[in-house]
Coordinates of C-alpha atoms and ligand atoms in Angstrom, one line a residue:
X15 CA -4.6 11.4 -30.4
X16 CA -5.8 10.5 -33.9
X17 CA -3.2 10.0 -35.8
X18 CA -4.8 12.8 -38.3
X19 CA -4.7 15.4 -35.4
X20 CA -0.9 14.1 -34.7
X21 CA 0.0 15.0 -38.5
X22 CA -1.6 18.6 -38.6
X23 CA -0.2 19.6 -35.6
X24 CA 3.5 18.8 -35.6
X25 CA 3.2 20.5 -38.6
X26 CA 3.8 18.0 -41.8
X27 CA -0.4 18.5 -42.0
X28 CA -0.9 18.6 -45.7
X29 CA 2.6 16.3 -46.5
X30 CA 1.3 13.7 -44.3
X31 CA -2.4 14.0 -45.5
X32 CA -1.6 13.1 -49.1
X33 CA 0.1 10.2 -48.0
X34 CA -1.9 9.0 -45.7
X35 CA -4.7 8.7 -48.3
X36 CA -2.5 7.2 -50.4
X37 CA -1.5 4.0 -48.4
X38 CA -4.0 3.1 -45.5
X39 CA -3.6 -0.1 -43.5
X40 CA -2.0 -0.4 -40.1
X41 CA 1.6 -1.5 -39.6
X42 CA 1.6 -0.9 -36.1
X43 CA 0.0 -3.9 -34.0
X44 CA -2.9 -2.6 -32.0
X45 CA -2.1 -3.7 -28.3
X46 CA -3.6 -6.5 -26.9
X47 CA -4.6 -4.7 -23.5
X48 CA -5.5 -0.9 -24.0
X49 CA -4.1 -0.2 -20.3
X50 CA -5.4 3.7 -20.2
X51 CA -9.4 2.1 -21.6
X52 CA -9.1 0.5 -17.6
X53 CA -9.1 0.9 -14.2
X54 CA -8.0 4.5 -12.8
X55 CA -6.4 4.6 -16.9
X56 CA -10.3 5.1 -18.3
X57 CA -11.3 8.6 -18.3
X58 CA -14.3 10.4 -16.3
X59 CA -16.9 11.6 -18.3
X60 CA -18.5 14.4 -16.6
X61 CA -16.9 18.4 -15.4
X62 CA -18.1 18.6 -12.1
X63 CA -17.4 21.6 -9.8
X64 CA -17.4 20.3 -6.1
X65 CA -17.8 23.0 -2.7
X66 CA -18.6 21.1 -0.1
X67 CA -15.2 18.8 0.3
X68 CA -14.9 16.7 3.9
X69 CA -11.4 17.1 5.0
X70 CA -9.4 14.7 6.6
X71 CA -6.6 15.8 8.8
X72 CA -5.5 19.4 8.9
X73 CA -4.8 21.6 5.7
X74 CA -1.9 23.9 6.8
X75 CA -3.1 27.5 6.6
X76 CA -0.4 28.8 5.2
X77 CA -1.1 27.4 2.2
X78 CA -3.2 29.6 0.0
X79 CA -3.1 29.3 -3.8
X80 CA -4.5 26.2 -6.7
X81 CA -3.1 23.0 -7.4
X82 CA -3.8 22.2 -10.8
X83 CA -2.7 18.6 -12.6
X84 CA -2.8 17.7 -16.6
X85 CA -3.9 14.2 -17.8
X86 CA -5.4 12.9 -20.7
X87 CA -9.0 12.8 -20.5
X88 CA -10.2 10.7 -24.0
X89 CA -13.8 12.8 -24.7
X90 CA -14.7 9.8 -27.3
X91 CA -13.2 7.1 -24.7
X92 CA -11.7 5.8 -27.0
X93 CA -7.9 7.2 -27.5
X94 CA -5.7 5.7 -29.9
X95 CA -2.2 5.8 -27.4
X96 CA -2.3 6.2 -23.7
X97 CA -0.7 9.6 -24.5
X98 CA -3.7 10.9 -26.9
X99 CA -6.8 11.5 -24.9
X100 CA -7.5 15.7 -24.5
X101 CA -6.3 17.9 -21.8
X102 CA -7.8 17.9 -18.7
X103 CA -7.3 19.8 -15.8
X104 CA -8.2 18.6 -12.5
X105 CA -7.8 21.8 -9.6
X106 CA -8.3 22.1 -5.8
X107 CA -8.5 25.5 -4.6
X108 CA -6.7 26.1 -0.8
X109 CA -7.5 28.9 1.3
X110 CA -7.2 29.4 5.9
X111 CA -7.0 25.7 6.4
X112 CA -10.1 24.9 3.9
X113 CA -10.3 23.6 0.7
X114 CA -12.8 25.6 -1.1
X115 CA -13.7 23.7 -4.6
X116 CA -12.5 20.8 -6.5
X117 CA -12.8 21.0 -10.1
X118 CA -11.9 19.4 -12.9
X119 CA -11.8 21.0 -16.9
X120 CA -11.2 19.9 -20.3
X121 CA -8.7 22.4 -21.8
X122 CA -11.0 23.9 -24.5
X123 CA -9.4 23.5 -27.9
X124 CA -10.0 22.9 -31.4
X125 CA -9.1 18.9 -30.9
X126 CA -11.3 19.1 -28.0
X127 CA -14.0 20.5 -30.1
X128 CA -13.7 18.2 -32.8
X129 CA -13.2 22.1 -34.9
X130 CA -10.4 20.7 -36.2
X131 CA -11.1 21.0 -39.8
X132 CA -9.2 18.6 -41.7
X133 CA -6.1 18.9 -43.4
X134 CA -3.9 22.2 -44.3
X135 CA -1.2 24.6 -43.2
X136 CA 0.3 23.3 -39.7
X137 CA -2.1 24.6 -36.7
X138 CA 0.1 24.8 -33.9
X139 CA -3.7 25.1 -31.9
X140 CA -4.7 21.7 -32.3
X141 CA -2.9 20.2 -29.6
X142 CA -4.8 18.3 -27.2
X143 CA -2.5 20.3 -24.1
X144 CA -2.8 17.5 -22.0
X145 CA 1.0 17.3 -20.6
X146 CA 1.4 19.6 -17.5
X147 CA 0.7 23.2 -16.3
X148 CA 3.3 26.9 -16.1
X149 CA 2.2 29.4 -14.0
X150 CA 5.0 32.2 -15.4
X151 CA 4.8 35.6 -15.8
X152 CA 1.1 36.4 -14.4
X153 CA -0.2 33.5 -16.5
X154 CA -1.5 29.6 -15.8
X155 CA -1.1 27.8 -19.1
X156 CA -1.2 24.2 -20.2
X157 CA 1.0 22.7 -21.8
X158 CA 0.7 19.3 -24.5
X159 CA 4.9 19.4 -25.6
X160 CA 3.0 19.6 -29.2
X161 CA 1.3 23.1 -30.6
X162 CA 0.7 26.3 -28.5
X163 CA 0.0 26.9 -24.7
X164 CA -3.3 27.6 -23.6
X165 CA -4.2 30.5 -20.9
X166 CA -6.3 28.6 -18.4
X167 CA -8.7 31.3 -15.9
X168 CA -7.0 29.7 -12.6
X169 CA -10.3 30.6 -10.5
X170 CA -12.1 28.5 -12.7
X171 CA -10.2 26.0 -15.1
X172 CA -12.0 27.9 -18.0
X173 CA -9.4 28.1 -21.2
X174 CA -8.8 31.9 -21.8
X175 CA -7.1 31.3 -25.8
X176 CA -3.6 30.4 -27.3
X177 CA -0.5 32.2 -26.3
X178 CA 2.3 32.6 -28.4
X179 CA 4.8 35.3 -26.8
X180 CA 3.8 37.5 -29.2
X181 CA 3.8 35.8 -32.3
X182 CA 7.7 34.4 -31.4
X183 CA 7.1 30.8 -30.0
X184 CA 7.4 29.3 -33.6
X185 CA 6.0 26.2 -33.4
X186 CA 5.5 23.5 -30.6
X187 CA 6.5 24.0 -26.1
X188 CA 7.8 21.7 -24.7
X189 CA 5.6 20.4 -21.6
X190 CA 8.7 20.6 -18.9
X191 CA 10.2 24.2 -19.2
X192 CA 12.2 25.5 -16.7
X193 CA 12.1 28.7 -14.6
X194 CA 15.6 30.4 -12.9
X195 CA 14.2 30.5 -9.5
X196 CA 16.6 33.9 -8.6
X197 CA 16.1 35.8 -12.1
X198 CA 13.0 34.4 -12.8
X199 CA 13.3 33.8 -16.5
X200 CA 11.9 30.9 -18.4
X201 CA 14.0 28.1 -20.0
X202 CA 11.9 26.0 -22.6
X203 CA 12.5 24.4 -26.1
X204 CA 10.2 23.2 -28.5
X205 CA 11.3 19.8 -30.9
X206 CA 10.0 19.0 -34.0
X207 CA 9.6 15.9 -36.7
X208 CA 10.7 18.3 -39.1
X209 CA 14.3 20.9 -39.1
X210 CA 14.9 22.5 -36.7
X211 CA 14.0 19.2 -35.2
X212 CA 15.0 21.1 -31.6
X213 CA 14.1 24.9 -31.2
X214 CA 15.9 26.3 -27.6
X215 CA 14.0 29.7 -26.4
X216 CA 14.6 31.9 -23.5
X217 CA 11.7 34.5 -21.8
X218 CA 12.2 37.1 -18.9
X219 CA 10.3 36.6 -16.2
X220 CA 7.5 39.0 -17.5
X221 CA 7.4 36.4 -20.3
X222 CA 8.9 38.3 -23.1
X223 CA 10.9 36.4 -25.3
X224 CA 14.5 36.7 -25.7
X225 CA 16.0 34.6 -27.8
X226 CA 15.0 32.1 -30.4
X227 CA 17.5 29.3 -31.2
X228 CA 17.4 26.4 -33.5
X229 CA 19.9 23.8 -32.1
X230 CA 21.3 20.8 -34.7
X231 CA 20.2 17.8 -33.6
X232 CA 21.3 14.1 -35.0
X233 CA 17.8 13.7 -36.4
X234 CA 13.8 13.8 -35.1
X235 CA 14.1 12.6 -31.4
X236 CA 12.0 12.3 -28.6
X237 CA 12.8 15.6 -26.4
X238 CA 10.3 15.3 -23.1
X239 CA 12.4 17.3 -20.6
X240 CA 15.9 19.7 -20.6
X241 CA 17.8 20.9 -17.8
X242 CA 19.1 24.4 -16.8
X243 CA 22.1 25.3 -14.7
X244 CA 23.4 28.1 -13.4
X245 CA 24.9 28.5 -17.1
X246 CA 24.2 26.0 -19.0
X247 CA 21.3 24.7 -20.5
X248 CA 21.0 20.7 -21.9
X249 CA 19.2 18.6 -24.8
X250 CA 19.2 15.2 -24.8
X251 CA 19.5 13.8 -28.7
X252 CA 18.4 10.0 -28.1
X253 CA 17.1 7.2 -29.7
X254 CA 13.5 7.3 -29.5
X255 CA 12.8 8.8 -33.5
X256 CA 10.0 9.7 -35.1
X257 CA 9.0 7.6 -37.9
X258 CA 7.6 9.0 -40.9
X259 CA 6.4 4.9 -41.7
X260 CA 4.3 4.9 -38.3
X261 CA 3.0 8.2 -39.1
X262 CA 1.4 7.2 -42.2
X263 CA 0.5 3.9 -41.9
X264 CA 0.3 3.4 -37.4
X265 CA -2.4 3.4 -34.9
X266 CA -0.5 5.2 -31.8
X267 CA 2.5 7.7 -31.9
X268 CA 4.5 7.6 -34.7
X269 CA 8.3 7.0 -32.3
X270 CA 10.1 4.0 -31.9
X271 CA 13.3 3.3 -30.9
X272 CA 16.5 3.3 -33.4
X273 CA 19.1 0.9 -32.2
X274 CA 21.2 2.4 -34.8
X275 CA 21.0 6.0 -33.0
X276 CA 23.8 7.5 -31.2
X277 CA 22.6 8.7 -28.1
X278 CA 24.2 12.4 -26.9
X279 CA 23.9 15.5 -24.4
X280 CA 24.6 19.0 -25.8
X281 CA 25.8 21.7 -23.2
X282 CA 25.4 25.1 -24.4
X283 CA 25.6 28.6 -22.3
X284 CA 22.1 29.5 -21.4
X285 CA 23.1 32.9 -23.3
X286 CA 24.6 30.7 -26.8
X287 CA 23.9 29.7 -30.1
X288 CA 24.0 26.4 -31.9
X289 CA 27.3 27.0 -32.8
X290 CA 28.2 26.8 -29.0
X291 CA 26.7 23.2 -27.8
X292 CA 28.9 20.6 -27.0
X293 CA 27.9 17.0 -27.4
X294 CA 28.6 14.3 -25.2
X295 CA 28.5 11.0 -26.0
X296 CA 26.7 8.8 -23.6
X297 CA 25.5 4.9 -23.2
X298 CA 22.2 4.4 -25.5
X299 CA 19.5 5.9 -22.9
X300 CA 16.0 7.2 -22.9
X301 CA 14.4 9.9 -20.3
X302 CA 11.3 11.8 -20.1
X303 CA 11.9 13.4 -16.9
X304 CA 15.0 15.3 -15.1
X305 CA 14.7 15.8 -11.8
X306 CA 17.1 18.6 -11.1
X307 CA 20.8 19.8 -12.6
X308 CA 23.8 21.9 -11.2
X309 CA 27.2 22.7 -11.9
X310 CA 30.2 21.2 -9.9
X311 CA 33.3 22.2 -10.6
X312 CA 34.0 21.1 -14.3
X313 CA 30.9 19.4 -14.5
X314 CA 27.5 20.2 -15.3
X315 CA 25.3 16.9 -13.5
X316 CA 21.6 15.6 -14.4
X317 CA 19.6 13.4 -12.5
X318 CA 17.5 11.7 -14.6
X319 CA 15.2 8.2 -14.9
X320 CA 16.3 7.1 -17.2
X321 CA 15.3 3.8 -19.1
X322 CA 18.8 1.6 -20.6
X323 CA 15.8 1.4 -24.2
X324 CA 12.6 2.2 -24.7
X325 CA 9.4 1.8 -27.3
X326 CA 11.9 -1.4 -29.0
X327 CA 8.3 -3.0 -30.4
X328 CA 5.6 -0.4 -30.5
X329 CA 5.3 3.1 -28.9
X330 CA 2.6 1.8 -26.3
X331 CA 5.8 -0.3 -24.6
X332 CA 5.9 1.6 -21.4
X333 CA 6.5 -1.6 -19.2
X334 CA 10.4 -1.2 -18.6
X335 CA 11.9 0.3 -15.2
X336 CA 13.7 4.0 -15.4
X337 CA 16.2 3.9 -12.6
X338 CA 17.4 7.5 -11.0
X339 CA 20.8 7.8 -12.4
X340 CA 23.5 10.4 -12.4
X341 CA 24.6 12.2 -15.7
X342 CA 28.0 13.9 -15.5
X343 CA 29.3 16.1 -18.5
X344 CA 33.2 17.5 -17.5
X345 CA 33.5 20.6 -19.6
X346 CA 37.0 20.9 -19.9
X347 CA 38.1 16.9 -20.6
X348 CA 34.8 16.4 -22.9
X349 CA 34.5 13.0 -21.1
X350 CA 30.7 11.9 -19.4
X351 CA 30.1 9.5 -17.3
X352 CA 26.7 8.3 -16.0
X353 CA 25.9 6.2 -12.7
X354 CA 22.4 4.3 -10.9
X355 CA 22.3 6.4 -7.8
X356 CA 19.3 4.5 -6.3
X357 CA 18.1 1.0 -7.0
X358 CA 14.3 0.6 -7.4
X359 CA 11.9 1.4 -10.7
X360 CA 10.5 5.1 -10.4
X361 CA 9.2 8.0 -12.7
X362 CA 8.0 11.3 -12.3
X363 CA 11.3 12.9 -10.2
X364 CA 10.5 16.2 -8.7
X365 CA 12.6 18.9 -6.3
X366 CA 11.9 21.9 -4.5
X367 CA 11.7 24.3 -7.6
X368 CA 13.9 27.1 -5.4
X369 CA 16.7 24.3 -6.3
X370 CA 16.0 23.8 -10.4
X371 CA 19.8 25.2 -11.6
X372 CA 21.4 24.6 -8.5
X373 CA 23.0 22.2 -6.2
X374 CA 20.2 20.3 -3.6
X375 CA 19.7 17.6 -1.6
X376 CA 15.9 15.9 -1.9
X377 CA 14.1 14.4 -4.6
X378 CA 10.7 12.8 -5.0
X379 CA 9.6 10.2 -7.2
X380 CA 7.1 7.6 -7.8
X381 CA 7.8 4.2 -6.8
X382 CA 7.2 1.8 -9.5
X383 CA 5.5 -2.0 -9.2
X384 CA 8.2 -3.7 -11.1
X385 CA 6.1 -7.3 -10.2
X386 CA 3.0 -5.7 -11.8
X387 CA 4.9 -3.3 -14.8
X388 CA 2.7 -5.1 -17.4
X389 CA -0.5 -3.8 -19.4
X390 CA -2.0 -7.0 -17.5
X391 CA -1.6 -6.1 -14.5
X392 CA -0.9 -2.7 -14.2
X393 CA -4.4 -2.4 -12.4
X394 CA -3.0 -4.3 -9.5
X395 CA 0.6 -2.6 -9.0
X396 CA 1.6 -0.8 -6.0
X397 CA 2.8 2.3 -6.3
X398 CA 4.5 4.8 -3.7
X399 CA 5.5 8.2 -3.0
X400 CA 9.5 8.5 -2.5
X401 CA 11.9 11.2 -0.9
X402 CA 15.7 10.9 -2.3
X403 CA 18.8 12.1 -0.1
X404 CA 21.3 12.0 -2.5
X405 CA 24.2 13.2 0.0
X406 CA 23.0 10.3 2.5
X407 CA 21.7 8.0 -0.5
X408 CA 18.7 6.8 1.9
X409 CA 15.3 7.2 1.5
X410 CA 12.3 7.6 3.3
X411 CA 9.2 5.9 1.5
X412 CA 5.3 5.9 1.8
X413 CA 3.8 2.9 0.9
X414 CA 0.5 2.5 1.1
X415 CA -0.4 -0.7 -0.3
X416 CA -2.6 -2.0 -3.0
X417 CA -6.0 -0.2 -2.3
X418 CA -3.8 3.7 -3.0
X419 CA -2.3 5.0 -6.0
X420 CA -0.8 8.1 -5.7
X421 CA 0.1 10.3 -8.8
X422 CA 2.7 12.7 -9.1
X423 CA 3.4 13.9 -6.4
X424 CA 5.1 18.0 -6.4
X425 CA 6.6 20.3 -3.1
X426 CA 4.9 22.9 -2.1
X427 CA 7.7 25.2 -0.2
X428 CA 5.9 25.6 3.5
X429 CA 7.7 29.3 3.7
X430 CA 7.4 32.0 0.3
X431 CA 11.0 31.9 0.7
X432 CA 13.9 31.3 3.4
X433 CA 12.5 28.0 4.0
X434 CA 14.9 24.9 4.5
X435 CA 14.7 22.6 1.3
X436 CA 12.2 20.2 2.6
X437 CA 10.3 22.6 4.6
X438 CA 7.2 22.0 2.6
X439 CA 4.7 19.3 1.6
X440 CA 3.9 17.0 -1.0
X441 CA 0.5 17.2 -2.9
X442 CA -0.5 14.4 -4.7
X443 CA -4.1 12.7 -6.1
X444 CA -4.6 9.4 -4.4
X445 CA -7.0 7.2 -6.2
X446 CA -8.6 4.3 -3.2
X447 CA -9.1 1.5 -5.7
X448 CA -11.9 0.1 -2.4
X449 CA -14.3 3.1 -3.3
X450 CA -13.8 4.1 -7.3
X451 CA -12.8 7.8 -5.8
X452 CA -9.5 10.4 -5.3
X453 CA -8.5 12.6 -2.3
X454 CA -6.2 15.5 -2.9
X455 CA -3.4 14.8 -0.1
X456 CA -0.4 16.4 1.2
X457 CA 2.4 14.9 3.2
X458 CA 4.6 16.9 5.2
X459 CA 8.2 16.3 3.1
X460 CA 9.8 15.9 6.3
X461 CA 8.7 13.0 7.0
X462 CA 7.2 11.3 3.7
X463 CA 7.0 7.9 5.2
X464 CA 3.7 8.9 8.3
X465 CA 1.5 9.4 5.0
X466 CA -0.6 12.2 4.7
X467 CA -1.1 15.1 7.1
X468 CA -4.1 16.3 5.1
X469 CA -6.5 14.2 2.7
X470 CA -9.2 16.3 0.7
X471 CA -12.0 13.4 -0.1
X472 CA -13.1 13.8 -3.4
X473 CA -16.7 12.6 -4.5
X474 CA -15.3 11.4 -8.0
X475 CA -12.0 9.8 -9.2
X476 CA -8.9 11.6 -11.0
X477 CA -7.8 9.2 -13.8
X478 CA -4.1 8.6 -13.8
X479 CA -2.4 11.7 -15.1
X480 CA 0.7 13.6 -15.8
X481 CA 2.0 16.6 -14.1
X482 CA 0.6 19.7 -11.3
X483 CA 2.0 22.8 -10.0
X484 CA 1.2 24.7 -7.3
X485 CA 0.3 28.3 -8.2
X486 CA -0.1 30.3 -4.5
X487 CA -1.8 33.1 -4.6
X488 CA 1.2 35.3 -3.5
X489 CA 2.6 34.7 -6.6
X490 CA -0.3 36.3 -8.2
X491 CA -0.2 39.8 -7.0
Ligands
LIG17 FE1 6.7 14.9 -18.7

């Protein structure tokens, strides 16, 4: 995204514009290698619809629905940051064992159309909407972390317009809301660079806003995800902080590690207020993504991909390993502990979403190649999909070597309800470096290391992206 867009859609438009105009220059160094312009990080140029799709293996016939994934795809080709491109959706429609179509479509926002109209009042419409997707209350939404969600038609991936909970969404909405699997309630938040830095929200199963609650943070932290248990929500207050200096003078995202900022985790009853938040001091950390969270006795537990630091030099510096770690917050003693639960760098943790808020055994994630974890070597980095057994401490991995690179693996239950925790499939786009094309692949979640049970071969490339969602026909009513 451009600095201008960022200032505008974070709600600091007029002030930021005036200051930016008077300062000029560029304090943050441009990275030597813009990795997001190379290999499968580079954007695709066309929107396509493909209906004649070749399939290797067998698509389970019970999978009827849409798998769709979001990610950045700069329409100009020269985004200033990996996170900065326009949102593009990649979807595959499955029905009765067949893949009916693949489509990729931009999220049709004013930023994509370049209709931002200059500076002025904050505009929550001005988001790239490039991070994730949510299906809730009968609507498919594209989420961009900043700004409003955009409604998407699941039949053709066209953009229908913004959604703001009948005007009750005050501004930004996280790309990682959580649905309570028992009640259908949506628990979420938005963060901002001006106060209130975090606003907690709750909507019922139909998408009616029930609560909007400002939360007092220690400062403008980047808060990408949060956690929900049966009784609590959990906020992370971390040292990656918004920087006015970078916003005014920099080229990337205006966030940076601040070593002087304490790391804290706040636990609040789901229907509570800011006054009810119990804060726990923890060793310095940053987390983009939480695998799952639940309660055990007096402990509130979150499992997450934990970095011990991030973006110390600049917001282009992604190359540190995250480890799957468990944070335990004891509500009686007020003490917190953190322990690494698996070796090996990982990201994009996932679970069977029927287990959100509950004790669970299995998690899934992407293997990160620590040997080639740099902007120069990332094009040869080897990836993989790993299943974590948190009960036995063992794992089962699909490691395809240098030619195939998987993206986020989303768990799709084999049965609508009542299935075993790992009874289902993992869906992922796999990029083939030899052919410069991608496949949509399904894995049996009980034997991940066996490789895909079905691959829909695409004639095009699906660039490295972020988060996907499975929208079963049964949920659409
Ligand atoms: Fe994310």
